[in-house]
mmCIF file of C-alpha atoms in Angstrom:
data_model
loop_
_atom_site.group_PDB
_atom_site.id
_atom_site.type_symbol
_atom_site.label_atom_id
_atom_site.label_comp_id
_atom_site.label_asym_id
_atom_site.label_seq_id
_atom_site.Cartn_x
_atom_site.Cartn_y
_atom_site.Cartn_z
ATOM 1 C CA UNK A 1 -2.480 18.151 -5.761
ATOM 2 C CA UNK A 2 0.111 17.805 -8.554
ATOM 3 C CA UNK A 3 3.772 18.211 -7.685
ATOM 4 C CA UNK A 4 5.172 21.632 -8.636
ATOM 5 C CA UNK A 5 8.395 21.324 -10.591
ATOM 6 C CA UNK A 6 10.964 24.092 -10.553
ATOM 7 C CA UNK A 7 11.931 23.913 -14.231
ATOM 8 C CA UNK A 8 14.838 26.343 -13.919
ATOM 9 C CA UNK A 9 16.321 24.320 -11.072
ATOM 10 C CA UNK A 10 15.813 21.018 -12.910
ATOM 11 C CA UNK A 11 17.419 22.434 -16.042
ATOM 12 C CA UNK A 12 20.381 23.732 -14.015
ATOM 13 C CA UNK A 13 20.850 20.353 -12.294
ATOM 14 C CA UNK A 14 20.916 18.580 -15.657
ATOM 15 C CA UNK A 15 23.492 21.034 -17.030
ATOM 16 C CA UNK A 16 25.649 20.618 -13.917
ATOM 17 C CA UNK A 17 25.518 16.836 -14.331
ATOM 18 C CA UNK A 18 26.532 17.197 -17.970
ATOM 19 C CA UNK A 19 29.505 19.396 -17.033
ATOM 20 C CA UNK A 20 30.551 17.069 -14.219
ATOM 21 C CA UNK A 21 30.646 14.163 -16.665
ATOM 22 C CA UNK A 22 32.366 16.286 -19.304
ATOM 23 C CA UNK A 23 35.275 16.874 -16.965
ATOM 24 C CA UNK A 24 36.026 13.177 -16.614
ATOM 25 C CA UNK A 25 34.770 11.770 -19.934
ATOM 26 C CA UNK A 26 35.251 14.658 -22.376
ATOM 27 C CA UNK A 27 32.541 16.814 -23.954
ATOM 28 C CA UNK A 28 32.109 14.634 -27.024
ATOM 29 C CA UNK A 29 31.750 11.453 -24.991
ATOM 30 C CA UNK A 30 28.895 12.570 -22.746
ATOM 31 C CA UNK A 31 25.502 11.459 -24.027
ATOM 32 C CA UNK A 32 21.995 12.564 -23.145
ATOM 33 C CA UNK A 33 21.481 9.150 -21.539
ATOM 34 C CA UNK A 34 24.606 9.324 -19.348
ATOM 35 C CA UNK A 35 23.623 12.862 -18.330
ATOM 36 C CA UNK A 36 20.157 11.627 -17.383
ATOM 37 C CA UNK A 37 21.640 8.795 -15.305
ATOM 38 C CA UNK A 38 24.015 11.153 -13.512
ATOM 39 C CA UNK A 39 21.247 13.681 -12.832
ATOM 40 C CA UNK A 40 18.921 10.867 -11.717
ATOM 41 C CA UNK A 41 16.203 11.891 -14.148
ATOM 42 C CA UNK A 42 14.710 10.152 -17.145
ATOM 43 C CA UNK A 43 16.157 10.470 -20.634
ATOM 44 C CA UNK A 44 12.802 11.909 -21.657
ATOM 45 C CA UNK A 45 13.257 14.777 -19.180
ATOM 46 C CA UNK A 46 16.676 15.650 -20.600
ATOM 47 C CA UNK A 47 15.196 15.588 -24.099
ATOM 48 C CA UNK A 48 12.285 17.737 -22.940
ATOM 49 C CA UNK A 49 14.621 20.492 -21.713
ATOM 50 C CA UNK A 50 17.347 20.291 -24.347
ATOM 51 C CA UNK A 51 16.064 18.274 -27.342
ATOM 52 C CA UNK A 52 19.590 17.519 -28.645
ATOM 53 C CA UNK A 53 23.116 17.040 -27.355
ATOM 54 C CA UNK A 54 24.148 20.190 -29.244
ATOM 55 C CA UNK A 55 21.641 22.207 -27.218
ATOM 56 C CA UNK A 56 22.953 20.648 -24.007
ATOM 57 C CA UNK A 57 26.531 21.545 -24.993
ATOM 58 C CA UNK A 58 25.495 25.166 -25.621
ATOM 59 C CA UNK A 59 23.592 25.260 -22.323
ATOM 60 C CA UNK A 60 26.742 24.032 -20.579
ATOM 61 C CA UNK A 61 28.758 26.837 -22.114
ATOM 62 C CA UNK A 62 26.158 29.418 -21.059
ATOM 63 C CA UNK A 63 26.257 28.029 -17.519
ATOM 64 C CA UNK A 64 30.056 28.318 -17.400
ATOM 65 C CA UNK A 65 29.861 31.914 -18.612
ATOM 66 C CA UNK A 66 27.282 32.783 -15.973
ATOM 67 C CA UNK A 67 29.355 31.200 -13.197
ATOM 68 C CA UNK A 68 32.461 33.029 -14.418
ATOM 69 C CA UNK A 69 30.711 36.395 -14.545
ATOM 70 C CA UNK A 70 29.181 35.903 -11.095
ATOM 71 C CA UNK A 71 32.579 34.977 -9.638
ATOM 72 C CA UNK A 72 34.292 38.046 -11.102
ATOM 73 C CA UNK A 73 31.425 40.321 -10.128
ATOM 74 C CA UNK A 74 31.279 38.962 -6.567
ATOM 75 C CA UNK A 75 35.008 39.644 -6.088
ATOM 76 C CA UNK A 76 34.573 43.210 -7.331
ATOM 77 C CA UNK A 77 31.530 43.779 -5.106
ATOM 78 C CA UNK A 78 33.629 42.813 -2.077
ATOM 79 C CA UNK A 79 35.801 45.835 -2.771
ATOM 80 C CA UNK A 80 34.339 49.157 -1.702
ATOM 81 C CA UNK A 81 34.217 52.078 -4.094
ATOM 82 C CA UNK A 82 37.261 53.667 -2.525
ATOM 83 C CA UNK A 83 39.444 50.610 -3.178
ATOM 84 C CA UNK A 84 42.422 51.312 -5.425
ATOM 85 C CA UNK A 85 42.380 50.118 -9.017
ATOM 86 C CA UNK A 86 45.234 47.749 -8.117
ATOM 87 C CA UNK A 87 43.100 46.119 -5.412
ATOM 88 C CA UNK A 88 40.275 45.686 -7.923
ATOM 89 C CA UNK A 89 42.585 44.157 -10.528
ATOM 90 C CA UNK A 90 43.997 41.793 -7.904
ATOM 91 C CA UNK A 91 40.449 40.782 -6.972
ATOM 92 C CA UNK A 92 39.654 39.906 -10.589
ATOM 93 C CA UNK A 93 42.852 37.911 -10.888
ATOM 94 C CA UNK A 94 42.112 36.036 -7.672
ATOM 95 C CA UNK A 95 38.665 35.125 -8.992
ATOM 96 C CA UNK A 96 40.231 33.687 -12.159
ATOM 97 C CA UNK A 97 42.783 31.406 -10.500
ATOM 98 C CA UNK A 98 42.092 27.654 -10.498
ATOM 99 C CA UNK A 99 42.680 27.156 -6.798
ATOM 100 C CA UNK A 100 39.917 24.733 -5.759
ATOM 101 C CA UNK A 101 38.044 21.839 -7.352
ATOM 102 C CA UNK A 102 35.236 24.000 -8.735
ATOM 103 C CA UNK A 103 37.532 26.533 -10.370
ATOM 104 C CA UNK A 104 39.797 23.769 -11.718
ATOM 105 C CA UNK A 105 36.738 22.072 -13.211
ATOM 106 C CA UNK A 106 35.725 25.369 -14.810
ATOM 107 C CA UNK A 107 39.139 25.822 -16.458
ATOM 108 C CA UNK A 108 39.362 22.219 -17.666
ATOM 109 C CA UNK A 109 35.908 22.275 -19.227
ATOM 110 C CA UNK A 110 36.477 25.732 -20.729
ATOM 111 C CA UNK A 111 39.626 24.335 -22.371
ATOM 112 C CA UNK A 112 37.590 21.438 -23.754
ATOM 113 C CA UNK A 113 35.067 23.900 -25.186
ATOM 114 C CA UNK A 114 37.922 25.876 -26.755
ATOM 115 C CA UNK A 115 39.277 22.748 -28.406
ATOM 116 C CA UNK A 116 35.824 21.785 -29.661
ATOM 117 C CA UNK A 117 35.283 25.245 -31.151
ATOM 118 C CA UNK A 118 38.404 24.867 -33.306
ATOM 119 C CA UNK A 119 37.020 21.836 -35.116
ATOM 120 C CA UNK A 120 34.531 22.081 -37.936
ATOM 121 C CA UNK A 121 30.938 20.833 -37.752
ATOM 122 C CA UNK A 122 30.627 21.153 -33.992
ATOM 123 C CA UNK A 123 27.890 22.548 -31.786
ATOM 124 C CA UNK A 124 29.933 25.624 -30.927
ATOM 125 C CA UNK A 125 32.120 28.059 -32.808
ATOM 126 C CA UNK A 126 34.931 30.373 -31.671
ATOM 127 C CA UNK A 127 32.360 33.188 -31.621
ATOM 128 C CA UNK A 128 30.364 31.296 -28.980
ATOM 129 C CA UNK A 129 33.392 31.464 -26.679
ATOM 130 C CA UNK A 130 33.818 35.220 -26.951
ATOM 131 C CA UNK A 131 31.051 36.328 -24.596
ATOM 132 C CA UNK A 132 32.861 35.593 -21.333
ATOM 133 C CA UNK A 133 36.220 37.167 -22.287
ATOM 134 C CA UNK A 134 34.365 40.221 -23.599
ATOM 135 C CA UNK A 135 32.663 40.600 -20.216
ATOM 136 C CA UNK A 136 36.017 40.396 -18.437
ATOM 137 C CA UNK A 137 37.492 42.906 -20.892
ATOM 138 C CA UNK A 138 34.642 45.292 -20.073
ATOM 139 C CA UNK A 139 35.315 44.934 -16.336
ATOM 140 C CA UNK A 140 39.030 45.546 -16.826
ATOM 141 C CA UNK A 141 38.376 48.562 -19.013
ATOM 142 C CA UNK A 142 35.970 50.044 -16.477
ATOM 143 C CA UNK A 143 38.569 49.700 -13.710
ATOM 144 C CA UNK A 144 41.244 51.332 -15.876
ATOM 145 C CA UNK A 145 38.987 54.158 -17.061
ATOM 146 C CA UNK A 146 37.924 54.933 -13.484
ATOM 147 C CA UNK A 147 41.561 54.913 -12.357
ATOM 148 C CA UNK A 148 42.496 57.262 -15.173
ATOM 149 C CA UNK A 149 39.604 59.606 -14.312
ATOM 150 C CA UNK A 150 40.731 59.623 -10.670
ATOM 151 C CA UNK A 151 44.294 60.330 -11.852
ATOM 152 C CA UNK A 152 45.559 57.079 -10.344
ATOM 153 C CA UNK A 153 46.767 56.198 -13.830
ATOM 154 C CA UNK A 154 48.386 58.484 -16.361
ATOM 155 C CA UNK A 155 50.026 57.982 -19.751
ATOM 156 C CA UNK A 156 48.336 54.670 -20.458
ATOM 157 C CA UNK A 157 46.710 53.160 -23.526
ATOM 158 C CA UNK A 158 43.506 51.767 -21.999
ATOM 159 C CA UNK A 159 42.765 49.333 -24.833
ATOM 160 C CA UNK A 160 46.262 47.864 -24.942
ATOM 161 C CA UNK A 161 46.516 47.570 -21.161
ATOM 162 C CA UNK A 162 43.072 45.949 -20.947
ATOM 163 C CA UNK A 163 44.113 43.325 -23.501
ATOM 164 C CA UNK A 164 47.457 42.760 -21.803
ATOM 165 C CA UNK A 165 45.741 42.216 -18.449
ATOM 166 C CA UNK A 166 43.274 39.775 -20.011
ATOM 167 C CA UNK A 167 46.192 37.859 -21.509
ATOM 168 C CA UNK A 168 48.007 37.803 -18.177
ATOM 169 C CA UNK A 169 44.927 36.560 -16.337
ATOM 170 C CA UNK A 170 44.308 33.780 -18.860
ATOM 171 C CA UNK A 171 47.948 32.793 -19.282
ATOM 172 C CA UNK A 172 48.847 32.760 -15.605
ATOM 173 C CA UNK A 173 45.659 30.867 -14.744
ATOM 174 C CA UNK A 174 46.499 28.218 -17.360
ATOM 175 C CA UNK A 175 50.030 27.977 -15.950
ATOM 176 C CA UNK A 176 48.653 27.292 -12.474
ATOM 177 C CA UNK A 177 46.177 24.746 -13.833
ATOM 178 C CA UNK A 178 48.963 22.872 -15.635
ATOM 179 C CA UNK A 179 51.383 22.988 -12.701
ATOM 180 C CA UNK A 180 53.881 25.262 -14.437
ATOM 181 C CA UNK A 181 53.488 27.919 -11.755
ATOM 182 C CA UNK A 182 52.209 27.778 -8.205
ATOM 183 C CA UNK A 183 49.323 29.998 -7.199
ATOM 184 C CA UNK A 184 51.803 32.115 -5.227
ATOM 185 C CA UNK A 185 54.163 32.502 -8.205
ATOM 186 C CA UNK A 186 51.336 33.476 -10.560
ATOM 187 C CA UNK A 187 50.003 36.017 -8.069
ATOM 188 C CA UNK A 188 53.460 37.515 -7.602
ATOM 189 C CA UNK A 189 53.871 37.866 -11.376
ATOM 190 C CA UNK A 190 50.491 39.554 -11.777
ATOM 191 C CA UNK A 191 51.120 41.952 -8.906
ATOM 192 C CA UNK A 192 54.578 42.727 -10.265
ATOM 193 C CA UNK A 193 52.949 43.902 -13.495
ATOM 194 C CA UNK A 194 50.232 46.039 -11.951
ATOM 195 C CA UNK A 195 52.649 47.645 -9.500
ATOM 196 C CA UNK A 196 54.491 49.026 -12.513
ATOM 197 C CA UNK A 197 51.375 50.739 -13.885
#
C-alpha cells in the first residue's frame, strides 16, 4: 500500500525550515537547496510545492501572517465577553511582545521582509506586508467600537485611536526586540496610555 503523504503538513514543514534559516542567514541568502537540506527532503520536493524561491518567500510571509493572527486571536479568546476593553487591549499587546524565541524569530523575520519590500525587483512589495497590520487594526477597532457602544469609552476618535494603538504596539515591540526597553517597561508604557482613555 502506498504511503499517504500529508501535503499540507509537508508544505508547512518546508516553510518553517525556510523561515528558520532566514533568521540566521537572511531571506536573500536562503536557497531552495538549503531549505531542502534543513527540512530533510529532496530539492525536487521543495520545487514541487513552491516551484521558485519567490513563491517560497511569499509562502513564508503568509505563514508569518497566519501565526500572528492566531496568536492575537488566541489571546482575545482567553478573555471572556465581559472583560473590559482595557483587558482586551492588554491581551493584544502581550501577544505582540517578543518575549520568547518564537516571537523574537517572528519579529526578526518580519523586519527582514519589511526591508526586502522596500527594494525594487523583489518577490514582495509593501502591499504584501499590509494584510497582517490590517487584521490587527480590525481587532483594535472592534474592541474600541464595542467599548464605545457599552459606554466604557466616550469622546474618542475610533480611527485615530486605533492607529495610535497599532503604532504603540509595533513601536514598543521593536524597542523590546532591540533592547531599548525591557518587557516590563514596554508594558508599563502601553498600560499608561490605555489607562488614560
